Amino acid sequence: MLPPSVPKTWNIVFPILNRAKSLRCCCPVCSEIFPGFDPTYLDRLKNVADPLLLFASHRDEVIGFKLGYRRGAHLFYSWLGGVRPVARRTGVAAALMRLQHERVAKLGYPFIETRARAANNPMIVLNLRSGFQIVGFEVDARAIPVVILRRALEPPT
């Protein structure tokens, strides 16, 4: 558990200026939260449009991140994210999601979409509580059931 002095929200944003350097910051978190994580999985980011990478940190250590990119003219895809186990249930994931949605809405996207493994109930519940609706279901190339969720974003005022 993080000490009580850790704030409940994080506003630390690092836009991707150097993709390779930014992605290296994600690798330790990914290795900790995704069993068998292969850093080459992040290579697909080289070919996506308009990536947005947000970090949450505590004492100069990355404790969570949220990564997405443009998919078509009207859809932002929230692709990958996570929070280190030591920082879970402190509001980090929800804060990163809120900040991502605010930034994406300001960029003019009317919709955001994500996918979650069907067995990842905490992520599905967080998405539903954050205004997402289930819009589909599929079985991925590794035979893992995946829930597809989408949310309409409010234009900034």
XYZ file of C-alpha atoms in Angstrom:
157
model
C 0.000 0.000 0.000
C 1.133 3.524 -0.697
C 1.688 5.712 2.330
C -1.279 7.931 3.322
C 0.649 10.976 2.088
C 0.196 9.888 -1.537
C -2.411 12.125 -3.179
C -5.593 10.484 -4.432
C -5.320 12.027 -7.904
C -2.417 12.488 -10.249
C -2.024 15.137 -12.924
C 1.302 14.093 -14.329
C 1.140 14.060 -18.112
C 3.973 13.301 -20.484
C 3.022 13.654 -24.132
C 5.004 11.366 -26.388
C 7.905 13.392 -27.703
C 10.344 10.530 -27.977
C 8.356 7.322 -28.431
C 11.201 4.947 -27.582
C 12.106 6.768 -24.360
C 8.455 7.093 -23.324
C 7.799 3.408 -23.901
C 10.826 2.408 -21.841
C 9.078 4.046 -18.881
C 6.108 1.686 -19.397
C 8.128 -1.533 -19.547
C 8.801 -1.989 -15.805
C 5.100 -1.501 -15.020
C 4.056 -3.848 -17.840
C 6.530 -6.491 -16.687
C 5.102 -6.327 -13.182
C 1.410 -6.445 -14.070
C 1.270 -8.557 -17.242
C 2.678 -12.085 -16.740
C 5.123 -12.984 -19.498
C 5.161 -9.452 -20.902
C 7.333 -9.103 -23.999
C 8.587 -5.512 -24.560
C 8.391 -6.021 -28.327
C 4.591 -5.925 -27.884
C 4.966 -2.140 -27.676
C 6.610 -2.025 -31.118
C 3.161 -1.705 -32.721
C 3.078 1.856 -31.387
C 5.549 2.799 -34.120
C 2.745 2.608 -36.676
C -0.176 4.290 -34.917
C -1.518 7.795 -35.374
C -1.505 10.448 -32.658
C -0.503 8.409 -29.595
C -1.243 9.786 -26.149
C 0.664 8.419 -23.167
C -0.142 9.444 -19.599
C 1.879 8.476 -16.536
C 1.134 8.511 -12.833
C 4.160 8.625 -10.606
C 5.038 8.632 -6.950
C 8.463 9.822 -5.797
C 9.790 9.805 -9.371
C 8.716 6.196 -9.924
C 6.107 5.336 -12.550
C 3.244 3.567 -10.782
C 0.741 3.561 -13.627
C 0.124 4.585 -17.211
C -2.583 4.881 -19.868
C -1.756 4.642 -23.579
C -4.006 5.126 -26.591
C -4.098 6.383 -30.158
C -6.343 7.594 -32.966
C -8.327 4.978 -34.879
C -10.114 6.778 -37.666
C -11.434 10.321 -37.709
C -13.883 9.972 -34.806
C -12.522 7.257 -32.545
C -9.727 7.206 -29.986
C -8.650 3.742 -28.902
C -7.503 3.329 -25.301
C -5.083 0.485 -25.933
C -2.987 -0.334 -22.901
C -2.668 0.716 -19.317
C -2.191 -0.491 -15.830
C -1.239 0.271 -12.255
C 1.409 -1.456 -10.195
C -0.144 -3.713 -7.518
C 1.319 -1.576 -4.719
C -0.697 1.421 -5.968
C -4.002 -0.286 -6.713
C -7.231 0.764 -5.016
C -5.863 4.276 -4.493
C -7.656 5.920 -7.430
C -4.715 5.892 -9.852
C -6.507 3.984 -12.642
C -9.637 6.120 -12.369
C -7.574 9.339 -12.365
C -5.626 8.254 -15.445
C -8.868 7.325 -17.215
C -10.521 10.669 -16.362
C -7.491 12.599 -17.556
C -7.280 10.566 -20.770
C -10.970 11.215 -21.501
C -10.594 14.949 -20.816
C -7.568 15.225 -23.110
C -9.168 13.147 -25.874
C -12.400 15.171 -25.744
C -10.361 18.396 -26.029
C -8.712 16.935 -29.125
C -12.171 16.624 -30.670
C -12.847 12.903 -30.521
C -16.552 12.099 -29.987
C -15.891 8.466 -28.955
C -13.371 6.412 -27.032
C -13.163 2.631 -27.243
C -11.310 -0.006 -25.284
C -11.136 -3.752 -24.926
C -10.737 -5.804 -21.762
C -10.255 -9.485 -21.229
C -13.564 -10.957 -20.125
C -11.888 -12.303 -16.964
C -10.640 -8.817 -15.971
C -13.703 -7.857 -13.945
C -12.099 -4.890 -12.133
C -11.283 -3.205 -15.464
C -14.718 -3.939 -16.935
C -16.425 -2.532 -13.826
C -14.237 0.605 -13.872
C -15.113 1.140 -17.537
C -18.851 0.676 -16.923
C -18.764 3.053 -13.947
C -16.958 5.556 -16.166
C -19.745 5.675 -18.729
C -18.684 2.965 -21.160
C -21.199 0.594 -22.696
C -20.492 -2.922 -23.850
C -20.731 -2.855 -27.651
C -19.274 -6.220 -28.548
C -17.504 -9.405 -27.660
C -14.829 -11.364 -29.489
C -12.304 -14.122 -29.032
C -8.806 -12.903 -29.857
C -6.077 -14.704 -31.812
C -4.928 -16.491 -28.628
C -8.487 -17.748 -27.903
C -8.957 -15.239 -25.047
C -12.497 -13.812 -24.685
C -12.504 -10.007 -24.927
C -15.227 -7.449 -24.126
C -15.394 -4.351 -26.369
C -16.515 -1.136 -24.659
C -17.247 2.325 -26.073
C -18.123 5.692 -24.571
C -19.400 8.893 -26.096
C -17.313 11.846 -24.911
C -18.744 15.199 -23.941
C -17.308 18.068 -25.956
C -15.349 20.482 -23.756
C -17.190 23.615 -22.651
